[in-house]
mmCIF file of C-alpha atoms in Angstrom:
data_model
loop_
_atom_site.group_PDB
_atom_site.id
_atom_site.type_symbol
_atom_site.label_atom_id
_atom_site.label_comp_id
_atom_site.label_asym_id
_atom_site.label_seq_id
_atom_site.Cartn_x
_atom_site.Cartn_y
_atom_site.Cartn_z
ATOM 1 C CA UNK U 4 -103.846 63.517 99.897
ATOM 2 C CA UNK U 5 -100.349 64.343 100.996
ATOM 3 C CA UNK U 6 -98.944 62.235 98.087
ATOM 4 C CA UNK U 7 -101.004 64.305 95.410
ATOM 5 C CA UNK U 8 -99.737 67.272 97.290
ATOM 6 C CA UNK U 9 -96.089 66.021 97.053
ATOM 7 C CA UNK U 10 -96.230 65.399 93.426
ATOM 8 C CA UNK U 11 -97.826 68.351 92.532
ATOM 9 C CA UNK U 12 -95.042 70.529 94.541
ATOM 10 C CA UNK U 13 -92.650 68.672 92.425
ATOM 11 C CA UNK U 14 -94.823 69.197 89.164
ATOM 12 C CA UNK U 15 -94.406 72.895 90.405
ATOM 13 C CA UNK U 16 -90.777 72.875 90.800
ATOM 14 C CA UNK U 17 -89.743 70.964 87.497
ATOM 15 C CA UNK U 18 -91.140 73.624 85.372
ATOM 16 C CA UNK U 19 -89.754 76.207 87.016
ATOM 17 C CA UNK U 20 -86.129 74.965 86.694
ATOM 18 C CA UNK U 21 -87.540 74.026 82.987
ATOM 19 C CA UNK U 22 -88.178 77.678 82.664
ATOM 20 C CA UNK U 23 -85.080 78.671 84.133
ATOM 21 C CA UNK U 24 -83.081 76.705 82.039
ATOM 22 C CA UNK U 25 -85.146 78.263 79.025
ATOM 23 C CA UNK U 26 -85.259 81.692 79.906
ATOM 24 C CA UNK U 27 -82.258 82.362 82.276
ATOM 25 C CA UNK U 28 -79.851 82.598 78.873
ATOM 26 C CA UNK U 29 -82.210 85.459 77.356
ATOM 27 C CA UNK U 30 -82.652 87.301 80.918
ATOM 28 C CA UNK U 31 -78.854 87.530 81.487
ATOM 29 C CA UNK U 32 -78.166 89.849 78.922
ATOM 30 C CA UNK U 33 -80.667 93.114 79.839
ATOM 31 C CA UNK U 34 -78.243 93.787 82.914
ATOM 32 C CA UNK U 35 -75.136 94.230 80.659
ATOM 33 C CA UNK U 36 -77.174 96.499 78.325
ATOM 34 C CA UNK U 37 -76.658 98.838 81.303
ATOM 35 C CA UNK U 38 -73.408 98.653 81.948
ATOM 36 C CA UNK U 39 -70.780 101.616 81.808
ATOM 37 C CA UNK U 40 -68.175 99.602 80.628
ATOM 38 C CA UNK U 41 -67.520 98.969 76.852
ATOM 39 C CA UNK U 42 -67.285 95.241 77.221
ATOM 40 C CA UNK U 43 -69.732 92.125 77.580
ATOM 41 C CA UNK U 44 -68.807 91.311 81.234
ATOM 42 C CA UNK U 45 -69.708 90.567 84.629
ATOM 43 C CA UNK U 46 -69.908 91.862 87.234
ATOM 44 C CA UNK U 47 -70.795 95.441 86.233
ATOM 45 C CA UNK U 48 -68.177 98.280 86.284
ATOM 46 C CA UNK U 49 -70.948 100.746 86.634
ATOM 47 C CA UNK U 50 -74.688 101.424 85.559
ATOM 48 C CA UNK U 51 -75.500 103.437 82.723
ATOM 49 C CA UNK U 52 -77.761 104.262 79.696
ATOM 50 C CA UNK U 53 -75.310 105.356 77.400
ATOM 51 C CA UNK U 54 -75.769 102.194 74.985
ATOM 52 C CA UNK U 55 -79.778 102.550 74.581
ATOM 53 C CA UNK U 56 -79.096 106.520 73.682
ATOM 54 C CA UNK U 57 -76.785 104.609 71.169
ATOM 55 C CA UNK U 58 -79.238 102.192 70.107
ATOM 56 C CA UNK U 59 -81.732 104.818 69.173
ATOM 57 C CA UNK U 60 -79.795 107.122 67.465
ATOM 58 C CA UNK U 61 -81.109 106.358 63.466
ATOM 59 C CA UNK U 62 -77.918 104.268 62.153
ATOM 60 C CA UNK U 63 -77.378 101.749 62.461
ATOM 61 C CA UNK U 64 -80.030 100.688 64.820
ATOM 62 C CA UNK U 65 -83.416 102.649 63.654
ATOM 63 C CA UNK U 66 -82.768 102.285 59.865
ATOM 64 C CA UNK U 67 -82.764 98.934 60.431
ATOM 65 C CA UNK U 68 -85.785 98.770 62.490
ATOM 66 C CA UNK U 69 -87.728 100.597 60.425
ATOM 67 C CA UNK U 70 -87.066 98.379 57.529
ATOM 68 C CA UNK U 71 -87.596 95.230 59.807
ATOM 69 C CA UNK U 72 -90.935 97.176 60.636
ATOM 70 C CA UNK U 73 -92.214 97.460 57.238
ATOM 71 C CA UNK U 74 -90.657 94.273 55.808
ATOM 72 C CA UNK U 75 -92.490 92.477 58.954
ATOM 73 C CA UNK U 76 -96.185 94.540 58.527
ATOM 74 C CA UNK U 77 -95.964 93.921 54.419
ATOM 75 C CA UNK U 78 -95.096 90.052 54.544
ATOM 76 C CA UNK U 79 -96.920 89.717 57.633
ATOM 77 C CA UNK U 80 -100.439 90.858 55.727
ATOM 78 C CA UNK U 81 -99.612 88.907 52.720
ATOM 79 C CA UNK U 82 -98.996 85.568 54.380
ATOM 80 C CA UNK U 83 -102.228 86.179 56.460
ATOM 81 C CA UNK U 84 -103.888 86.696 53.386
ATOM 82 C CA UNK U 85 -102.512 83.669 51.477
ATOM 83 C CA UNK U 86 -102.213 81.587 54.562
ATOM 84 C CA UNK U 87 -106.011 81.930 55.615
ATOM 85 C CA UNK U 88 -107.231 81.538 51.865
ATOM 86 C CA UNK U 89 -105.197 78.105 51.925
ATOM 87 C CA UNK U 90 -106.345 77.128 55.173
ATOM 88 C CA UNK U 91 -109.913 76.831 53.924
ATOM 89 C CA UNK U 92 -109.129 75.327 50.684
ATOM 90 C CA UNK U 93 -107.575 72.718 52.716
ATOM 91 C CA UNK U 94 -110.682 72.654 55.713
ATOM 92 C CA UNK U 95 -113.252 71.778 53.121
ATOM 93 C CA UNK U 96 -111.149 68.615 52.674
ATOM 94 C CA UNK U 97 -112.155 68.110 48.746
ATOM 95 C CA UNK U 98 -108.970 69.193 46.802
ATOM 96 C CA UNK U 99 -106.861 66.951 44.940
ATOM 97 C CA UNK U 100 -104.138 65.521 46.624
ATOM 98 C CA UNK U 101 -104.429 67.625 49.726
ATOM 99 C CA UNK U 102 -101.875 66.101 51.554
ATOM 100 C CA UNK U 103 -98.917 66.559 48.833
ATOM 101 C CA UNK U 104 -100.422 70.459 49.084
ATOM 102 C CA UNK U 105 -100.831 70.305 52.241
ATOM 103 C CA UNK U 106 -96.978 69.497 52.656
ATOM 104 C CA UNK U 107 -95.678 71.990 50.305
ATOM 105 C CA UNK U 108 -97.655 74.720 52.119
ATOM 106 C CA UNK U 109 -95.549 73.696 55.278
ATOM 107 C CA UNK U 110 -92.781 72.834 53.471
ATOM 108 C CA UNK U 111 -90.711 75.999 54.435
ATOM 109 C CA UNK U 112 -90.520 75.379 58.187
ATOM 110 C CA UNK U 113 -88.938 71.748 57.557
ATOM 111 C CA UNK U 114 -86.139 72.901 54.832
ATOM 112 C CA UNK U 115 -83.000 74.296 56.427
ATOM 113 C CA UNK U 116 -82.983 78.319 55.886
ATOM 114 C CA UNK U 117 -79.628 78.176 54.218
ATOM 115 C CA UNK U 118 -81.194 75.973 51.542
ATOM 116 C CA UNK U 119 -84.422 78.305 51.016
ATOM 117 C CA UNK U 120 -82.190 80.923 50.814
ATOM 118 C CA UNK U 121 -79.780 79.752 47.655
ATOM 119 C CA UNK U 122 -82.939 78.699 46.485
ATOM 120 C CA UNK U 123 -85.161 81.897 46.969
ATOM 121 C CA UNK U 124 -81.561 84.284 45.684
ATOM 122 C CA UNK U 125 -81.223 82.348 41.954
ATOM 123 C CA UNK U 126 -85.309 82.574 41.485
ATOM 124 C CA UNK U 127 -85.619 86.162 42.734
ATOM 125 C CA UNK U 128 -82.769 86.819 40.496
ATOM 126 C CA UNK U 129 -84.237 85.872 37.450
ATOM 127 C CA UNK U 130 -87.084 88.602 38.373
ATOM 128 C CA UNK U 131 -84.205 90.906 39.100
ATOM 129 C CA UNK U 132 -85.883 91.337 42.604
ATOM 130 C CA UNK U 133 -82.685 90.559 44.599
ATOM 131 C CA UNK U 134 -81.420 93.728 46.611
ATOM 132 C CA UNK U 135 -84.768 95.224 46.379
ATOM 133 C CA UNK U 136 -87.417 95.451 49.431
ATOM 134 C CA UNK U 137 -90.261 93.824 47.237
ATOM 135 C CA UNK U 138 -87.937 90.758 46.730
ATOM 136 C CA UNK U 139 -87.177 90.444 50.620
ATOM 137 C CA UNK U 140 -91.146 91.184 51.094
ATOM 138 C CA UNK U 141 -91.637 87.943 48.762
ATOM 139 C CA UNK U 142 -89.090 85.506 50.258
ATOM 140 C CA UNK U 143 -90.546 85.988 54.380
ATOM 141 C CA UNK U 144 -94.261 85.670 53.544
ATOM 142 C CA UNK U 145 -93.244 82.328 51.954
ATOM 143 C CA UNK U 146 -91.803 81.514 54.928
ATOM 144 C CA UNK U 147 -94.390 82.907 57.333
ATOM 145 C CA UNK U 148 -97.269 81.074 55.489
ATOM 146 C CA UNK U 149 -97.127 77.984 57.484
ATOM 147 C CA UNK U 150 -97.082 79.558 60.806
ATOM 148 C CA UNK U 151 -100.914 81.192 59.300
ATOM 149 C CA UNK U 152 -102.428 78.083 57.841
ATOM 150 C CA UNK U 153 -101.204 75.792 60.961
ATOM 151 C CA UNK U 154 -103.660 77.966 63.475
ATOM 152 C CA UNK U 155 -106.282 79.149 61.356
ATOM 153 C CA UNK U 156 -107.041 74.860 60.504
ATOM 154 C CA UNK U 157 -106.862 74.618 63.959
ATOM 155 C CA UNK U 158 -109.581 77.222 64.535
ATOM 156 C CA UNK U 159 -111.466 76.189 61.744
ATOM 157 C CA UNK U 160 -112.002 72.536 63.009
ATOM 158 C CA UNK U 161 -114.125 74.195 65.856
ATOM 159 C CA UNK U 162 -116.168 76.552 63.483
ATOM 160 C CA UNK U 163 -120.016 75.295 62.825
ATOM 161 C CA UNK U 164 -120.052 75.661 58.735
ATOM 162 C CA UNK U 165 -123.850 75.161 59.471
ATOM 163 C CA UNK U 166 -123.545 78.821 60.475
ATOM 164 C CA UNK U 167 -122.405 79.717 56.984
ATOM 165 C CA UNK U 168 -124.952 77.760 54.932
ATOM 166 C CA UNK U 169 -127.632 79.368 57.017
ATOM 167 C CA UNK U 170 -126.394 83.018 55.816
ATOM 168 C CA UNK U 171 -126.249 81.581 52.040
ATOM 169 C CA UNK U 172 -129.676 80.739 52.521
ATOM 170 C CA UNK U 173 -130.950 84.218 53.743
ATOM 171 C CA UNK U 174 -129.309 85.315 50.347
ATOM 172 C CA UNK U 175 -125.951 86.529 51.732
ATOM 173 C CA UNK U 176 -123.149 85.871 48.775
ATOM 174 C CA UNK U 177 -119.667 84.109 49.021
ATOM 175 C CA UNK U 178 -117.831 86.967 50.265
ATOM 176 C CA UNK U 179 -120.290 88.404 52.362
ATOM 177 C CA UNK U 180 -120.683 85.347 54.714
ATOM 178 C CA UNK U 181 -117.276 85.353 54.969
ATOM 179 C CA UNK U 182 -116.710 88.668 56.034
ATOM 180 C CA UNK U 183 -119.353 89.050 58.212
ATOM 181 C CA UNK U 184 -119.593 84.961 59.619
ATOM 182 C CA UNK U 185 -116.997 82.936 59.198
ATOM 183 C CA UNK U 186 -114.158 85.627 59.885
ATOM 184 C CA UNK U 187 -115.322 87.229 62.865
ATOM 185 C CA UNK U 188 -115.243 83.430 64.344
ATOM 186 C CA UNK U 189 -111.829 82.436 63.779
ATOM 187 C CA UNK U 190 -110.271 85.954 63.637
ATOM 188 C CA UNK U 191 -107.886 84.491 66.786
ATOM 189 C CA UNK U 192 -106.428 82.115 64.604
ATOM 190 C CA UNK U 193 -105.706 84.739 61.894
ATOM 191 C CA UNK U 194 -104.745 87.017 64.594
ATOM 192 C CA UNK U 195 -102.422 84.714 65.983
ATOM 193 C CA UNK U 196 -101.373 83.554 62.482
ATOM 194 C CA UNK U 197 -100.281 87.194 61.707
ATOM 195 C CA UNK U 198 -98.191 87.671 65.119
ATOM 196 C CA UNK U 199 -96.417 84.377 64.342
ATOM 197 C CA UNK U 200 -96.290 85.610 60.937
ATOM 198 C CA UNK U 201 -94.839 88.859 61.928
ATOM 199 C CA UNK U 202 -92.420 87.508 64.347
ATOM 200 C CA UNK U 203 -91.118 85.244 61.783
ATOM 201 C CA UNK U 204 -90.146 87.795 59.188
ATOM 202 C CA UNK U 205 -89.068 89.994 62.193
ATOM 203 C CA UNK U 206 -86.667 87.455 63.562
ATOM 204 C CA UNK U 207 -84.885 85.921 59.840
ATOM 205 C CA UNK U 208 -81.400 86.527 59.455
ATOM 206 C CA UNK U 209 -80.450 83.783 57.230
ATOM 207 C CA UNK U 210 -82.709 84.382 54.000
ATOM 208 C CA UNK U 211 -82.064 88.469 54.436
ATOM 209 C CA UNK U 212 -78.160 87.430 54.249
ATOM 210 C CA UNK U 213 -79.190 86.370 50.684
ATOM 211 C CA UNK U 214 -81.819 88.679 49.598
ATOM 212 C CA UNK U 215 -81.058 91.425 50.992
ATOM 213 C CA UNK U 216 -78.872 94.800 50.123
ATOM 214 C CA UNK U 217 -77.288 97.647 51.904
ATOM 215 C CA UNK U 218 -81.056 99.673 51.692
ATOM 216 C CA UNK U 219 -82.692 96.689 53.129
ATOM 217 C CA UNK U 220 -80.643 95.556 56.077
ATOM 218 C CA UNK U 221 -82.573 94.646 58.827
ATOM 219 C CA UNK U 222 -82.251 94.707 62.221
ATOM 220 C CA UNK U 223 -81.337 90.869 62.765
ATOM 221 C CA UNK U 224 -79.413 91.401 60.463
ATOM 222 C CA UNK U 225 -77.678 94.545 62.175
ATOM 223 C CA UNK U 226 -76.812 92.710 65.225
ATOM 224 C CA UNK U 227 -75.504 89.716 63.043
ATOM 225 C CA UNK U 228 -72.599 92.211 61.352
ATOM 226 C CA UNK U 229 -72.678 93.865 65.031
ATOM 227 C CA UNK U 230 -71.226 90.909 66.563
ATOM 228 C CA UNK U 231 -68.774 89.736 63.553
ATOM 229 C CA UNK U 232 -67.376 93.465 63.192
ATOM 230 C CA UNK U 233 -67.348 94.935 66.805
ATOM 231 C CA UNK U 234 -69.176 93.545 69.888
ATOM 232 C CA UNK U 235 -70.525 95.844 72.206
ATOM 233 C CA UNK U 236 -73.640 96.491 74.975
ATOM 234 C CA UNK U 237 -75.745 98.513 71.984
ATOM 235 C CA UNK U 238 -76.471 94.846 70.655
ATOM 236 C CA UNK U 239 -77.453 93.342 74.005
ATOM 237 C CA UNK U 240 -79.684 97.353 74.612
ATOM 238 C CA UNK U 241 -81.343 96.170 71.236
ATOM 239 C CA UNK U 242 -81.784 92.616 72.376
ATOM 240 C CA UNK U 243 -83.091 94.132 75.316
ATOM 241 C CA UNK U 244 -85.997 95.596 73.581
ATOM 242 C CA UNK U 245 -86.988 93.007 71.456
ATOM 243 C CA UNK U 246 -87.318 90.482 74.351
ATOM 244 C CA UNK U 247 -89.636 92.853 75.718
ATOM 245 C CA UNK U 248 -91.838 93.271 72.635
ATOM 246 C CA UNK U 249 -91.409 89.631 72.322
ATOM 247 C CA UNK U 250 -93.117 89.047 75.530
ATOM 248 C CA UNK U 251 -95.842 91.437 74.667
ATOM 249 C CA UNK U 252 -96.171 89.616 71.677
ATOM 250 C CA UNK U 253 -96.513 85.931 73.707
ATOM 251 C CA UNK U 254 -99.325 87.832 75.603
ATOM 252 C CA UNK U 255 -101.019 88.794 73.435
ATOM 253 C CA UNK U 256 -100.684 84.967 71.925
ATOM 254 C CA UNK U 257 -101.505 83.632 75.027
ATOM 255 C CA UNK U 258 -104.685 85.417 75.479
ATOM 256 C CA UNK U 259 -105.947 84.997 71.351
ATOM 257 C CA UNK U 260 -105.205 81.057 72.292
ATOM 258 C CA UNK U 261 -107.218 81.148 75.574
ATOM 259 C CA UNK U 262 -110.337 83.029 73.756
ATOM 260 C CA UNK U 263 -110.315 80.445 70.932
ATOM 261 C CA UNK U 264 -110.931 77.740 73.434
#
């Protein structure tokens, strides 16, 4: 008894220097979003909330929200869309070589970003799509798509398909047992699809570097010409903010993920 005690104590203590080591980094910076001074340092010369006034003043900072906002919502419903669509094509298990699909669907999270995004630049291009918000749109929901179809199959190996041959059979079409059966099941995994979805297109830096113009800059990207032109607290008050929402976000994760179970 006092060994499985001990070793669950120590269980107990590894993971929370695991989560130190994880999280410390990201913590660190919300204190010198308050500083007074006009440097990144420690310790504090002073505490003060000039920097978020900064930060939410509409340029640079809330232009480029709002268009990380509406890039994020509009390639974040698309890839749900696409990515849930795909995932049951590929849970009925009958399409022609559905592993070779299956790997292209998931091939953006395994090629480097720099690569996707020479790629997605000279093909957008062509369309004459580059510098515009439709082309930036286009290039994130191909990369969010994976991060729908990867939890929506996962959902979808628990779902009973009896359930939907047993609305076909009291005459409901196609569209209507999906809508009113087999969505309302695995709506966590499209739920959490779409947050992962949204955080992706939220949090790419690389691909925007390519695709996007002055009109589109987002707000990673922001921060990334923030700290090559001038570094100062505004980008840690920003970074501030979006590890809060990010939390929120892992919440709400958290608790789609526990309901599925």
């Amino acid at each position: 008894m006092t060994t499985l005690f001990s070793m669950r104590n120590g269980q107990l203590v590894l993971s929370m220097l695991v989560a130190i080591f994880m999280v410390g980094p990201i913590l660190a910076v919300i204190p010198i979003s308050f500083s007074s001074g006009s440097f990144l340092s420690y310790p504090l010369p002073g505490f003060s909330l000039q920097w978020y006034e900064k930060v939410f003043q509409y340029d640079p900072w809330m232009s480029a929200l709002v268009n990380s906002l509406i890039i994020g919502l509009a390639s974040a419903t698309l890839a749900t869309i696409l990515g849930t669509l795909a995932a049951l094509g590929f849970a009925r298990g009958n399409l022609v070589a559905q592993q070779f699909l299956m790997g292209v669907v998931i091939s953006p999270m395994i090629i480097p970003l720099v690569v996707s995004g020479v790629a997605m630049y000279f093909f957008l291009a062509k369309l004459g799509l580059v510098a515009t918000f439709a082309g930036l749109i286009l290039a994130h929901t191909v990369l969010a798509v994976p991060f729908v179809v990867i939890p929506v199959m996962a959902t979808l190996r628990g779902f009973d398909t009896n359930l939907v041959r047993a609305a076909n059979s009291l005459g409901a079409t196609p569209v209507t047992a999906f809508f009113r059966v087999t969505l309302p099941n695995i709506a966590p995994g499209v739920i959490s699809g779409a947050l992962f979805a949204f955080a992706t297109s939220f949090d790419e830096v690389v691909v925007a570097l390519f695709i996007a113009g002055p009109a589109q800059k987002t707000l990673p990207r922001q921060m990334f010409d923030g700290i090559r032109d001038n570094i100062e607290p505004s980008i840690l008050a920003m970074s501030s903010l979006l590890v809060v929402i990010s939390i929120l976000m892992l919440a709400a994760t958290a608790w789609l993920a526990r309901k599925t179970l």
